[in-house]
Amino acid sequence: MPYWLVKQLMQAYHDKNSYQIKLLNQCWFFYRKKHCS
């Protein structure tokens, strides 16, 4: 997982921002699918 994404997720969890957490999760799955296939 890229460092910038980890940082964003940590911040979102800290702020208990569920919208941002969902958005970042979708981001990660898209990123992983694109780079690992």
mmCIF file of N, CA and C in Angstrom, residues 18-31:
data_model
loop_
_atom_site.group_PDB
_atom_site.id
_atom_site.type_symbol
_atom_site.label_atom_id
_atom_site.label_comp_id
_atom_site.label_asym_id
_atom_site.label_seq_id
_atom_site.Cartn_x
_atom_site.Cartn_y
_atom_site.Cartn_z
ATOM 1 N N SER A 18 -16.127 8.273 8.214
ATOM 2 C CA SER A 18 -16.499 7.048 7.495
ATOM 3 C C SER A 18 -16.583 7.268 5.982
ATOM 4 N N TYR A 19 -16.999 8.453 5.552
ATOM 5 C CA TYR A 19 -17.072 8.739 4.115
ATOM 6 C C TYR A 19 -15.683 8.649 3.488
ATOM 7 N N GLN A 20 -14.700 9.263 4.138
ATOM 8 C CA GLN A 20 -13.332 9.262 3.616
ATOM 9 C C GLN A 20 -12.732 7.852 3.646
ATOM 10 N N ILE A 21 -13.045 7.089 4.687
ATOM 11 C CA ILE A 21 -12.555 5.713 4.796
ATOM 12 C C ILE A 21 -13.082 4.875 3.621
ATOM 13 N N LYS A 22 -14.367 4.996 3.324
ATOM 14 C CA LYS A 22 -14.968 4.254 2.203
ATOM 15 C C LYS A 22 -14.322 4.662 0.884
ATOM 16 N N LEU A 23 -14.139 5.956 0.703
ATOM 17 C CA LEU A 23 -13.542 6.484 -0.512
ATOM 18 C C LEU A 23 -12.121 5.956 -0.701
ATOM 19 N N LEU A 24 -11.331 5.973 0.364
ATOM 20 C CA LEU A 24 -9.945 5.502 0.301
ATOM 21 C C LEU A 24 -9.879 3.997 0.072
ATOM 22 N N ASN A 25 -10.823 3.257 0.638
ATOM 23 C CA ASN A 25 -10.882 1.813 0.403
ATOM 24 C C ASN A 25 -11.141 1.523 -1.078
ATOM 25 N N GLN A 26 -12.073 2.257 -1.664
ATOM 26 C CA GLN A 26 -12.363 2.083 -3.092
ATOM 27 C C GLN A 26 -11.128 2.436 -3.920
ATOM 28 N N CYS A 27 -10.463 3.477 -3.528
ATOM 29 C CA CYS A 27 -9.222 3.919 -4.157
ATOM 30 C C CYS A 27 -8.191 2.794 -4.153
ATOM 31 N N TRP A 28 -8.025 2.178 -2.992
ATOM 32 C CA TRP A 28 -7.039 1.121 -2.826
ATOM 33 C C TRP A 28 -7.371 -0.096 -3.686
ATOM 34 N N PHE A 29 -8.643 -0.522 -3.712
ATOM 35 C CA PHE A 29 -9.022 -1.678 -4.521
ATOM 36 C C PHE A 29 -8.813 -1.403 -6.006
ATOM 37 N N PHE A 30 -9.144 -0.186 -6.423
ATOM 38 C CA PHE A 30 -8.939 0.206 -7.826
ATOM 39 C C PHE A 30 -7.451 0.198 -8.159
ATOM 40 N N TYR A 31 -6.661 0.774 -7.293
ATOM 41 C CA TYR A 31 -5.208 0.861 -7.465
ATOM 42 C C TYR A 31 -4.595 -0.532 -7.552
#
